[in-house]
GROMACS .gro file of C-alpha atoms in nm:
model
  432
    1MET     CA    1   0.000   0.000   0.000
    2TYR     CA    2   0.108   0.356  -0.074
    3LYS     CA    3   0.014   0.684   0.094
    4THR     CA    4  -0.066   0.968  -0.143
    5CYS     CA    5  -0.308   1.255  -0.205
    6LYS     CA    6  -0.460   1.439  -0.497
    7ASP     CA    7  -0.259   1.755  -0.431
    8LEU     CA    8   0.075   1.574  -0.434
    9GLU     CA    9  -0.007   1.419  -0.771
   10VAL     CA   10  -0.173   1.704  -0.962
   11SER     CA   11  -0.166   2.035  -0.767
   12LEU     CA   12   0.093   2.311  -0.764
   13TYR     CA   13   0.121   2.620  -0.542
   14ILE     CA   14   0.359   2.893  -0.654
   15ALA     CA   15   0.499   3.113  -0.374
   16PRO     CA   16   0.764   3.391  -0.389
   17ASN     CA   17   1.051   3.174  -0.259
   18GLU     CA   18   0.926   2.815  -0.292
   19ILE     CA   19   0.693   2.578  -0.475
   20ARG     CA   20   0.438   2.387  -0.265
   21ALA     CA   21   0.219   2.083  -0.316
   22CYS     CA   22  -0.083   2.213  -0.123
   23CYS     CA   23  -0.229   2.487   0.094
   24LYS     CA   24  -0.407   2.251   0.335
   25ARG     CA   25  -0.375   2.341   0.703
   26PHE     CA   26  -0.461   2.101   0.983
   27PHE     CA   27  -0.369   2.030   1.343
   28TYR     CA   28  -0.191   1.712   1.448
   29ASN     CA   29  -0.037   1.656   1.792
   30ASP     CA   30  -0.121   2.018   1.885
   31LYS     CA   31   0.077   2.158   1.592
   32MET     CA   32  -0.057   2.329   1.282
   33ARG     CA   33   0.080   2.156   0.974
   34GLY     CA   34   0.030   2.158   0.599
   35ASP     CA   35   0.158   2.380   0.315
   36ALA     CA   36   0.380   2.091   0.204
   37LYS     CA   37   0.691   2.220   0.026
   38LEU     CA   38   0.814   2.071  -0.303
   39LEU     CA   39   1.100   2.303  -0.400
   40ASP     CA   40   1.307   2.585  -0.256
   41ILE     CA   41   1.407   2.858  -0.498
   42ILE     CA   42   1.787   2.880  -0.505
   43ASP     CA   43   1.975   3.193  -0.619
   44GLY     CA   44   1.686   3.314  -0.834
   45LYS     CA   45   1.702   3.009  -1.059
   46THR     CA   46   1.373   2.940  -1.236
   47PRO     CA   47   1.261   2.577  -1.180
   48THR     CA   48   1.166   2.350  -1.469
   49ALA     CA   49   0.905   2.078  -1.519
   50GLU     CA   50   1.177   1.821  -1.445
   51ASP     CA   51   1.248   1.990  -1.111
   52LEU     CA   52   0.878   1.962  -1.029
   53ILE     CA   53   0.881   1.586  -1.093
   54LYS     CA   54   1.187   1.543  -0.868
   55GLY     CA   55   1.023   1.747  -0.591
   56ARG     CA   56   0.703   1.545  -0.607
   57GLN     CA   57   0.895   1.216  -0.599
   58LYS     CA   58   1.097   1.325  -0.295
   59LEU     CA   59   0.785   1.430  -0.106
   60PHE     CA   60   0.608   1.105  -0.197
   61ASP     CA   61   0.902   0.899  -0.068
   62GLU     CA   62   0.914   1.096   0.260
   63ILE     CA   63   0.541   1.046   0.317
   64GLN     CA   64   0.576   0.667   0.288
   65ASP     CA   65   0.814   0.666   0.587
   66ASP     CA   66   0.637   0.944   0.786
   67LYS     CA   67   0.948   1.158   0.745
   68ASN     CA   68   0.776   1.476   0.624
   69ASP     CA   69   0.664   1.684   0.922
   70GLN     CA   70   0.433   1.900   0.710
   71CYS     CA   71   0.228   1.598   0.597
   72LEU     CA   72   0.233   1.398   0.921
   73GLY     CA   73  -0.121   1.315   1.032
   74CYS     CA   74  -0.280   1.483   0.728
   75PRO     CA   75  -0.649   1.381   0.700
   76PHE     CA   76  -0.632   1.416   0.321
   77LEU     CA   77  -0.380   1.136   0.273
   78LYS     CA   78  -0.526   0.813   0.135
   79LYS     CA   79  -0.393   0.461   0.091
   80VAL     CA   80  -0.384   0.307  -0.257
   81SER     CA   81  -0.268  -0.033  -0.373
   82LYS     CA   82  -0.112   0.092  -0.697
   83LYS     CA   83   0.181   0.331  -0.688
   84PRO     CA   84   0.080   0.658  -0.855
   85LYS     CA   85   0.274   0.787  -1.153
   86ILE     CA   86   0.468   1.098  -1.061
   87SER     CA   87   0.463   1.353  -1.345
   88SER     CA   88   0.453   1.727  -1.408
   89GLN     CA   89   0.079   1.724  -1.486
   90ILE     CA   90  -0.115   2.002  -1.311
   91LYS     CA   91  -0.491   1.997  -1.268
   92HIS     CA   92  -0.502   2.264  -0.999
   93LEU     CA   93  -0.264   2.560  -1.000
   94SER     CA   94  -0.241   2.823  -0.727
   95ILE     CA   95  -0.039   3.138  -0.788
   96GLU     CA   96   0.073   3.334  -0.480
   97HIS     CA   97   0.399   3.456  -0.627
   98HIS     CA   98   0.428   3.778  -0.424
   99SER     CA   99   0.314   3.917  -0.090
  100VAL     CA  100   0.243   4.278  -0.186
  101CYS     CA  101  -0.095   4.386  -0.045
  102ASN     CA  102  -0.283   4.710   0.013
  103LEU     CA  103  -0.463   4.578   0.327
  104ARG     CA  104  -0.341   4.456   0.668
  105CYS     CA  105  -0.600   4.203   0.782
  106ASN     CA  106  -0.567   4.109   1.148
  107TYR     CA  107  -0.602   3.736   1.072
  108CYS     CA  108  -0.330   3.743   0.807
  109SER     CA  109   0.049   3.723   0.834
  110GLU     CA  110   0.356   3.862   0.660
  111ILE     CA  111   0.355   3.554   0.438
  112TYR     CA  112   0.075   3.728   0.245
  113TYR     CA  113   0.143   4.102   0.301
  114GLY     CA  114   0.518   4.118   0.367
  115GLY     CA  115   0.603   4.284   0.038
  116LYS     CA  116   0.806   3.994  -0.099
  117ARG     CA  117   0.861   3.978  -0.473
  118SER     CA  118   0.927   3.656  -0.662
  119LYS     CA  119   1.284   3.525  -0.633
  120TYR     CA  120   1.252   3.379  -0.982
  121ASN     CA  121   1.086   3.456  -1.314
  122VAL     CA  122   0.730   3.327  -1.270
  123VAL     CA  123   0.632   3.403  -1.630
  124GLU     CA  124   0.930   3.195  -1.745
  125PHE     CA  125   0.838   2.912  -1.505
  126VAL     CA  126   0.483   2.907  -1.644
  127LYS     CA  127   0.625   2.895  -1.998
  128TYR     CA  128   0.843   2.595  -1.904
  129LEU     CA  129   0.537   2.415  -1.770
  130ASN     CA  130   0.328   2.515  -2.071
  131ASN     CA  131   0.589   2.383  -2.313
  132SER     CA  132   0.602   2.051  -2.127
  133GLY     CA  133   0.225   2.008  -2.162
  134SER     CA  134   0.166   2.037  -1.786
  135PHE     CA  135  -0.152   2.244  -1.826
  136GLN     CA  136  -0.333   2.025  -2.079
  137ASN     CA  137  -0.565   1.885  -1.810
  138CYS     CA  138  -0.565   2.189  -1.582
  139ASN     CA  139  -0.921   2.295  -1.499
  140GLN     CA  140  -0.865   2.566  -1.239
  141VAL     CA  141  -0.608   2.832  -1.155
  142VAL     CA  142  -0.636   3.009  -0.820
  143TRP     CA  143  -0.477   3.350  -0.771
  144GLY     CA  144  -0.388   3.461  -0.420
  145GLY     CA  145  -0.121   3.678  -0.274
  146GLY     CA  146  -0.072   3.940  -0.163
  147GLU     CA  147  -0.321   4.118  -0.381
  148PRO     CA  148  -0.276   3.952  -0.724
  149THR     CA  149  -0.397   4.246  -0.929
  150LEU     CA  150  -0.118   4.472  -0.795
  151ASP     CA  151   0.146   4.277  -0.986
  152LYS     CA  152   0.208   4.380  -1.347
  153SER     CA  153   0.262   4.017  -1.450
  154PHE     CA  154  -0.097   3.922  -1.353
  155GLU     CA  155  -0.230   3.961  -1.708
  156LEU     CA  156   0.086   3.817  -1.870
  157ILE     CA  157   0.079   3.498  -1.664
  158LEU     CA  158  -0.295   3.448  -1.709
  159GLU     CA  159  -0.271   3.483  -2.086
  160GLU     CA  160   0.039   3.259  -2.104
  161ILE     CA  161  -0.141   2.979  -1.916
  162ASN     CA  162  -0.436   3.006  -2.152
  163ASN     CA  163  -0.216   2.963  -2.460
  164ASN     CA  164  -0.192   2.584  -2.427
  165ALA     CA  165  -0.427   2.502  -2.142
  166ASN     CA  166  -0.744   2.298  -2.128
  167PRO     CA  167  -1.012   2.510  -2.303
  168LYS     CA  168  -1.244   2.454  -2.005
  169ILE     CA  169  -1.000   2.615  -1.763
  170TYR     CA  170  -1.108   2.907  -1.547
  171HIS     CA  171  -0.922   3.133  -1.305
  172ARG     CA  172  -1.042   3.205  -0.951
  173VAL     CA  173  -0.893   3.533  -0.833
  174PHE     CA  174  -0.885   3.612  -0.461
  175THR     CA  175  -0.892   3.989  -0.473
  176ASN     CA  176  -0.973   4.232  -0.193
  177SER     CA  177  -1.151   4.459  -0.448
  178VAL     CA  178  -1.004   4.769  -0.283
  179ARG     CA  179  -0.879   4.889  -0.621
  180TYR     CA  180  -1.087   4.857  -0.937
  181SER     CA  181  -0.912   4.636  -1.193
  182GLU     CA  182  -0.965   4.675  -1.567
  183ALA     CA  183  -0.796   4.337  -1.617
  184ILE     CA  184  -1.050   4.162  -1.393
  185THR     CA  185  -1.333   4.340  -1.574
  186ASN     CA  186  -1.204   4.225  -1.913
  187PHE     CA  187  -1.153   3.866  -1.799
  188LEU     CA  188  -1.498   3.861  -1.633
  189LYS     CA  189  -1.655   3.970  -1.960
  190LYS     CA  190  -1.474   3.685  -2.138
  191GLY     CA  191  -1.590   3.435  -1.873
  192LEU     CA  192  -1.227   3.348  -1.790
  193VAL     CA  193  -1.226   3.441  -1.421
  194LYS     CA  194  -1.431   3.415  -1.105
  195ILE     CA  195  -1.347   3.638  -0.810
  196THR     CA  196  -1.365   3.589  -0.434
  197THR     CA  197  -1.359   3.890  -0.203
  198SER     CA  198  -1.362   3.883   0.176
  199VAL     CA  199  -1.558   4.174   0.321
  200ASP     CA  200  -1.563   4.060   0.686
  201ALA     CA  201  -1.761   4.357   0.818
  202GLY     CA  202  -2.094   4.533   0.806
  203THR     CA  203  -1.964   4.880   0.900
  204PRO     CA  204  -1.662   5.094   0.805
  205GLU     CA  205  -1.543   5.095   1.168
  206THR     CA  206  -1.526   4.717   1.192
  207PHE     CA  207  -1.373   4.693   0.845
  208ASN     CA  208  -1.088   4.914   0.968
  209LYS     CA  209  -1.033   4.687   1.270
  210VAL     CA  210  -1.038   4.362   1.074
  211ARG     CA  211  -0.888   4.462   0.740
  212GLY     CA  212  -0.662   4.745   0.851
  213ARG     CA  213  -0.753   5.017   0.598
  214PRO     CA  214  -1.051   5.258   0.560
  215LYS     CA  215  -1.165   5.107   0.230
  216PHE     CA  216  -1.509   4.965   0.319
  217LEU     CA  217  -1.708   5.163   0.060
  218ASN     CA  218  -1.446   5.111  -0.212
  219VAL     CA  219  -1.488   4.734  -0.178
  220PHE     CA  220  -1.867   4.744  -0.208
  221GLU     CA  221  -1.856   4.986  -0.501
  222ASN     CA  222  -1.613   4.768  -0.693
  223LEU     CA  223  -1.801   4.448  -0.611
  224LYS     CA  224  -2.113   4.610  -0.752
  225ARG     CA  225  -1.931   4.691  -1.078
  226TYR     CA  226  -1.797   4.336  -1.106
  227SER     CA  227  -2.129   4.172  -1.023
  228GLN     CA  228  -2.308   4.379  -1.288
  229ILE     CA  229  -2.104   4.189  -1.545
  230ASN     CA  230  -2.212   3.850  -1.407
  231PRO     CA  231  -2.299   3.790  -1.039
  232LYS     CA  232  -2.247   3.412  -1.066
  233TYR     CA  233  -1.876   3.483  -1.113
  234VAL     CA  234  -1.853   3.668  -0.780
  235ILE     CA  235  -1.813   3.509  -0.435
  236ILE     CA  236  -1.848   3.735  -0.133
  237LYS     CA  237  -1.678   3.593   0.172
  238TYR     CA  238  -1.729   3.666   0.541
  239ILE     CA  239  -1.444   3.544   0.763
  240PHE     CA  240  -1.549   3.540   1.129
  241THR     CA  241  -1.310   3.702   1.376
  242ASP     CA  242  -1.346   3.816   1.738
  243GLU     CA  243  -1.426   4.169   1.617
  244ASN     CA  244  -1.697   4.108   1.356
  245CYS     CA  245  -1.939   3.850   1.498
  246ASP     CA  246  -2.185   4.084   1.669
  247GLU     CA  247  -2.537   4.019   1.540
  248ASN     CA  248  -2.593   4.385   1.449
  249GLU     CA  249  -2.270   4.378   1.248
  250LEU     CA  250  -2.394   4.075   1.057
  251ILE     CA  251  -2.729   4.240   0.985
  252LYS     CA  252  -2.556   4.551   0.852
  253PHE     CA  253  -2.332   4.337   0.632
  254VAL     CA  254  -2.639   4.184   0.468
  255ASP     CA  255  -2.805   4.526   0.443
  256ASN     CA  256  -2.505   4.659   0.251
  257CYS     CA  257  -2.500   4.358   0.021
  258LEU     CA  258  -2.863   4.432  -0.067
  259LEU     CA  259  -2.796   4.806  -0.101
  260TYR     CA  260  -2.522   4.737  -0.357
  261ASN     CA  261  -2.734   4.479  -0.545
  262LEU     CA  262  -2.514   4.182  -0.460
  263ASP     CA  263  -2.796   3.940  -0.377
  264LYS     CA  264  -2.735   3.722  -0.686
  265CYS     CA  265  -2.371   3.659  -0.597
  266ASN     CA  266  -2.237   3.355  -0.411
  267PHE     CA  267  -2.177   3.390  -0.036
  268GLN     CA  268  -1.917   3.193   0.158
  269ILE     CA  269  -1.902   3.189   0.537
  270SER     CA  270  -1.555   3.118   0.669
  271LEU     CA  271  -1.337   3.145   0.979
  272ASN     CA  272  -0.986   3.248   1.074
  273PHE     CA  273  -0.792   2.932   0.984
  274LYS     CA  274  -0.566   2.969   1.291
  275LYS     CA  275  -0.848   2.859   1.521
  276GLU     CA  276  -0.825   2.486   1.583
  277LYS     CA  277  -1.153   2.451   1.772
  278LEU     CA  278  -1.485   2.624   1.706
  279ASP     CA  279  -1.704   2.669   2.010
  280LEU     CA  280  -2.082   2.671   1.997
  281LYS     CA  281  -2.092   3.052   2.034
  282ILE     CA  282  -1.920   3.094   1.696
  283LEU     CA  283  -2.142   2.832   1.533
  284LYS     CA  284  -2.450   3.019   1.653
  285LYS     CA  285  -2.325   3.337   1.488
  286VAL     CA  286  -2.246   3.146   1.170
  287SER     CA  287  -2.602   3.011   1.168
  288PHE     CA  288  -2.730   3.366   1.234
  289LEU     CA  289  -2.556   3.505   0.924
  290PHE     CA  290  -2.661   3.202   0.720
  291SER     CA  291  -3.021   3.261   0.830
  292ILE     CA  292  -3.046   3.633   0.755
  293LEU     CA  293  -2.890   3.581   0.413
  294LYS     CA  294  -3.156   3.319   0.340
  295MET     CA  295  -3.435   3.539   0.481
  296ASN     CA  296  -3.338   3.805   0.228
  297ASN     CA  297  -3.369   3.559  -0.061
  298ILE     CA  298  -2.994   3.519  -0.100
  299ASN     CA  299  -2.991   3.152  -0.189
  300LYS     CA  300  -2.633   3.074  -0.290
  301VAL     CA  301  -2.487   3.044   0.059
  302PHE     CA  302  -2.236   2.789   0.185
  303VAL     CA  303  -1.990   2.737   0.471
  304ASP     CA  304  -1.627   2.637   0.423
  305ASP     CA  305  -1.485   2.293   0.504
  306HIS     CA  306  -1.363   2.384   0.853
  307ILE     CA  307  -1.703   2.512   0.967
  308ALA     CA  308  -1.897   2.236   0.791
  309LEU     CA  309  -1.695   1.968   0.970
  310ARG     CA  310  -1.763   2.131   1.308
  311PHE     CA  311  -2.140   2.137   1.248
  312MET     CA  312  -2.118   1.769   1.158
  313SER     CA  313  -1.957   1.683   1.492
  314LEU     CA  314  -2.212   1.853   1.718
  315ASN     CA  315  -2.336   1.628   1.997
  316ILE     CA  316  -2.702   1.598   2.097
  317GLU     CA  317  -2.680   1.863   2.370
  318GLU     CA  318  -2.504   2.114   2.143
  319THR     CA  319  -2.757   2.050   1.866
  320LYS     CA  320  -3.045   2.123   2.104
  321LYS     CA  321  -2.881   2.449   2.212
  322LEU     CA  322  -2.832   2.553   1.851
  323GLU     CA  323  -3.192   2.466   1.764
  324LYS     CA  324  -3.313   2.670   2.065
  325TYR     CA  325  -3.103   2.968   1.954
  326LEU     CA  326  -3.249   2.956   1.602
  327LEU     CA  327  -3.602   2.922   1.741
  328GLU     CA  328  -3.553   3.225   1.967
  329HIS     CA  329  -3.462   3.428   1.659
  330LYS     CA  330  -3.753   3.280   1.463
  331PHE     CA  331  -3.524   3.126   1.202
  332LYS     CA  332  -3.690   2.831   1.033
  333ASN     CA  333  -3.561   2.548   0.811
  334ILE     CA  334  -3.195   2.636   0.860
  335ILE     CA  335  -3.103   2.296   1.003
  336LEU     CA  336  -3.213   2.043   0.744
  337ASN     CA  337  -3.459   1.778   0.859
  338ALA     CA  338  -3.408   1.427   0.720
  339ASN     CA  339  -3.768   1.328   0.792
  340GLU     CA  340  -3.899   1.609   0.572
  341ILE     CA  341  -3.666   1.534   0.281
  342GLU     CA  342  -3.651   1.150   0.297
  343ASP     CA  343  -3.473   1.110  -0.039
  344LEU     CA  344  -3.188   1.327  -0.163
  345VAL     CA  345  -2.921   1.370  -0.428
  346LEU     CA  346  -2.582   1.452  -0.275
  347TYR     CA  347  -2.364   1.635  -0.529
  348GLY     CA  348  -1.993   1.586  -0.462
  349ALA     CA  349  -1.806   1.271  -0.363
  350GLY     CA  350  -1.522   1.439  -0.175
  351ASN     CA  351  -1.419   1.480   0.186
  352ILE     CA  352  -1.719   1.691   0.291
  353ALA     CA  353  -1.964   1.434   0.154
  354ARG     CA  354  -1.774   1.152   0.322
  355GLU     CA  355  -1.787   1.324   0.661
  356LEU     CA  356  -2.154   1.416   0.616
  357VAL     CA  357  -2.251   1.054   0.563
  358ARG     CA  358  -2.022   0.920   0.833
  359LYS     CA  359  -2.093   1.163   1.115
  360THR     CA  360  -2.428   1.339   1.091
  361SER     CA  361  -2.760   1.239   1.240
  362PHE     CA  362  -2.919   1.380   0.924
  363PHE     CA  363  -2.779   1.100   0.707
  364LYS     CA  364  -2.840   0.840   0.977
  365ASN     CA  365  -3.209   0.930   0.962
  366LEU     CA  366  -3.236   0.990   0.586
  367ARG     CA  367  -3.434   0.716   0.415
  368ASN     CA  368  -3.230   0.718   0.095
  369PHE     CA  369  -2.976   0.920  -0.102
  370ASP     CA  370  -2.781   0.894  -0.425
  371ILE     CA  371  -2.449   1.059  -0.495
  372VAL     CA  372  -2.331   1.230  -0.815
  373ASP     CA  373  -2.005   1.394  -0.914
  374SER     CA  374  -1.864   1.593  -1.206
  375ASP     CA  375  -1.533   1.409  -1.203
  376GLU     CA  376  -1.549   1.136  -1.467
  377GLU     CA  377  -1.276   0.941  -1.287
  378LYS     CA  378  -1.504   0.900  -0.985
  379ILE     CA  379  -1.818   0.793  -1.174
  380GLY     CA  380  -1.885   0.423  -1.130
  381ASN     CA  381  -1.678   0.395  -0.812
  382THR     CA  382  -1.851   0.310  -0.486
  383PHE     CA  383  -1.924   0.554  -0.207
  384PHE     CA  384  -2.067   0.399   0.111
  385LYS     CA  385  -2.183   0.102  -0.098
  386LYS     CA  386  -2.350   0.335  -0.348
  387LYS     CA  387  -2.233   0.379  -0.706
  388ILE     CA  388  -2.125   0.735  -0.786
  389LEU     CA  389  -2.350   0.855  -1.067
  390SER     CA  390  -2.308   1.107  -1.346
  391LYS     CA  391  -2.452   1.454  -1.293
  392GLU     CA  392  -2.668   1.393  -1.601
  393ILE     CA  393  -2.915   1.190  -1.391
  394LEU     CA  394  -3.035   1.523  -1.249
  395LYS     CA  395  -3.208   1.613  -1.572
  396ASN     CA  396  -3.527   1.420  -1.500
  397ASP     CA  397  -3.481   1.380  -1.124
  398LYS     CA  398  -3.734   1.560  -0.902
  399ARG     CA  399  -3.550   1.513  -0.573
  400LYS     CA  400  -3.381   1.786  -0.371
  401VAL     CA  401  -3.008   1.834  -0.437
  402PHE     CA  402  -2.753   1.927  -0.169
  403ILE     CA  403  -2.409   2.053  -0.274
  404ALA     CA  404  -2.133   1.889  -0.068
  405SER     CA  405  -1.846   2.116  -0.166
  406ALA     CA  406  -1.695   2.448  -0.066
  407LEU     CA  407  -1.419   2.498  -0.323
  408PHE     CA  408  -1.643   2.420  -0.621
  409TYR     CA  409  -1.980   2.532  -0.482
  410ASP     CA  410  -2.047   2.800  -0.741
  411GLU     CA  411  -1.938   2.575  -1.027
  412ILE     CA  412  -2.161   2.288  -0.910
  413TYR     CA  413  -2.453   2.527  -0.861
  414ASP     CA  414  -2.418   2.638  -1.224
  415ASN     CA  415  -2.393   2.276  -1.340
  416ILE     CA  416  -2.722   2.190  -1.172
  417VAL     CA  417  -2.900   2.492  -1.318
  418GLN     CA  418  -2.771   2.411  -1.667
  419ILE     CA  419  -2.889   2.050  -1.644
  420LYS     CA  420  -3.225   2.108  -1.479
  421GLY     CA  421  -3.304   2.449  -1.629
  422ASN     CA  422  -3.372   2.606  -1.287
  423GLU     CA  423  -3.248   2.619  -0.929
  424ASN     CA  424  -3.573   2.513  -0.764
  425ASN     CA  425  -3.452   2.181  -0.624
  426ILE     CA  426  -3.119   2.302  -0.484
  427ILE     CA  427  -3.141   2.317  -0.106
  428THR     CA  428  -2.916   2.513   0.126
  429GLY     CA  429  -2.897   2.469   0.498
  430LEU     CA  430  -2.690   2.332   0.784
  431ILE     CA  431  -2.651   1.958   0.833
  432VAL     CA  432  -2.581   1.828   1.184
   0.00000   0.00000   0.00000
């Protein structure tokens, strides 16, 4: 048996001074781990596709003997009987090649705002990979930072990747939207990019505390301009911190989203990744924001993996307290009821779906469910003794559909609407 993971085999994360295999963060033996390194950049030398293969092979070998501290105890590792082929193929590319940023978020670190420039020629590196055919099966490029749009090479790298890449590829740009970007506007119009912006506040005062600059109105104004092009390409994120979880703050955040006509965008609820444990107080506030978004007919709402997993692990007493809290605020149908649904289509056969089925009382009480996935390699495989089905079965299926994904939520939502012709059967809610 061999230990491996999807990121080791087909993902690549480009940082200013190193190349990484993943951006996963997890706690094991009271230590935060992850961000597994593949290559250090030495003396400004630009790595090649061959260097990438060597880095992946070295990391794979270390994992087999539990010699890589960054991967030790990783929940995303899996055991396989056949040794995977190590190549330079890239299905998921993340570009965080500088740490220049025009905000100073209190949950961030100098890794992302320290002003570092690339120690190597990133455009050249991308060309090397392009020439080796590494992007032929790439379906997503994620841009982080720093603020990606501040770098002059943003457009150059994006266009270079597209020269030989999979024609279905799209770019997800994590931008703070403080500064309006003509490049983002042009790429949005072409359907090449989707953007994610963390707002993390409902008032200018709290925005200053959390994000470190008085740019609250700038962000909303620019998000409005971007969403007018196509709101389904815009994700608005709210990362919970100690400063921004007051209920009035959350109400004002939703009020501003409505004021700036952002109700058709996607909304992601997240949390400062440095917190290992989420107490019930935070989960109540998460459910509060989820509820008021839904009450205002904002339907494309989801929580990230970290929060979803915590809801799944609630015990009976905690669940009762959460239900009481929602009842006191007159929030209805936020926690999904298996007895009312009975039969369901679960879209996504990844880690979130696996934990949902394994841990939640919802799936223990659900009479029946089927599972579908967009990944052709998964179709036909078994998932809790059920065959993973093609998404095409949704066309004539009248059952409710629940999306079990955070990273691809917006993409899956669009897939369902394209197949079914409407969004009527997509359900959103919290599963415990």
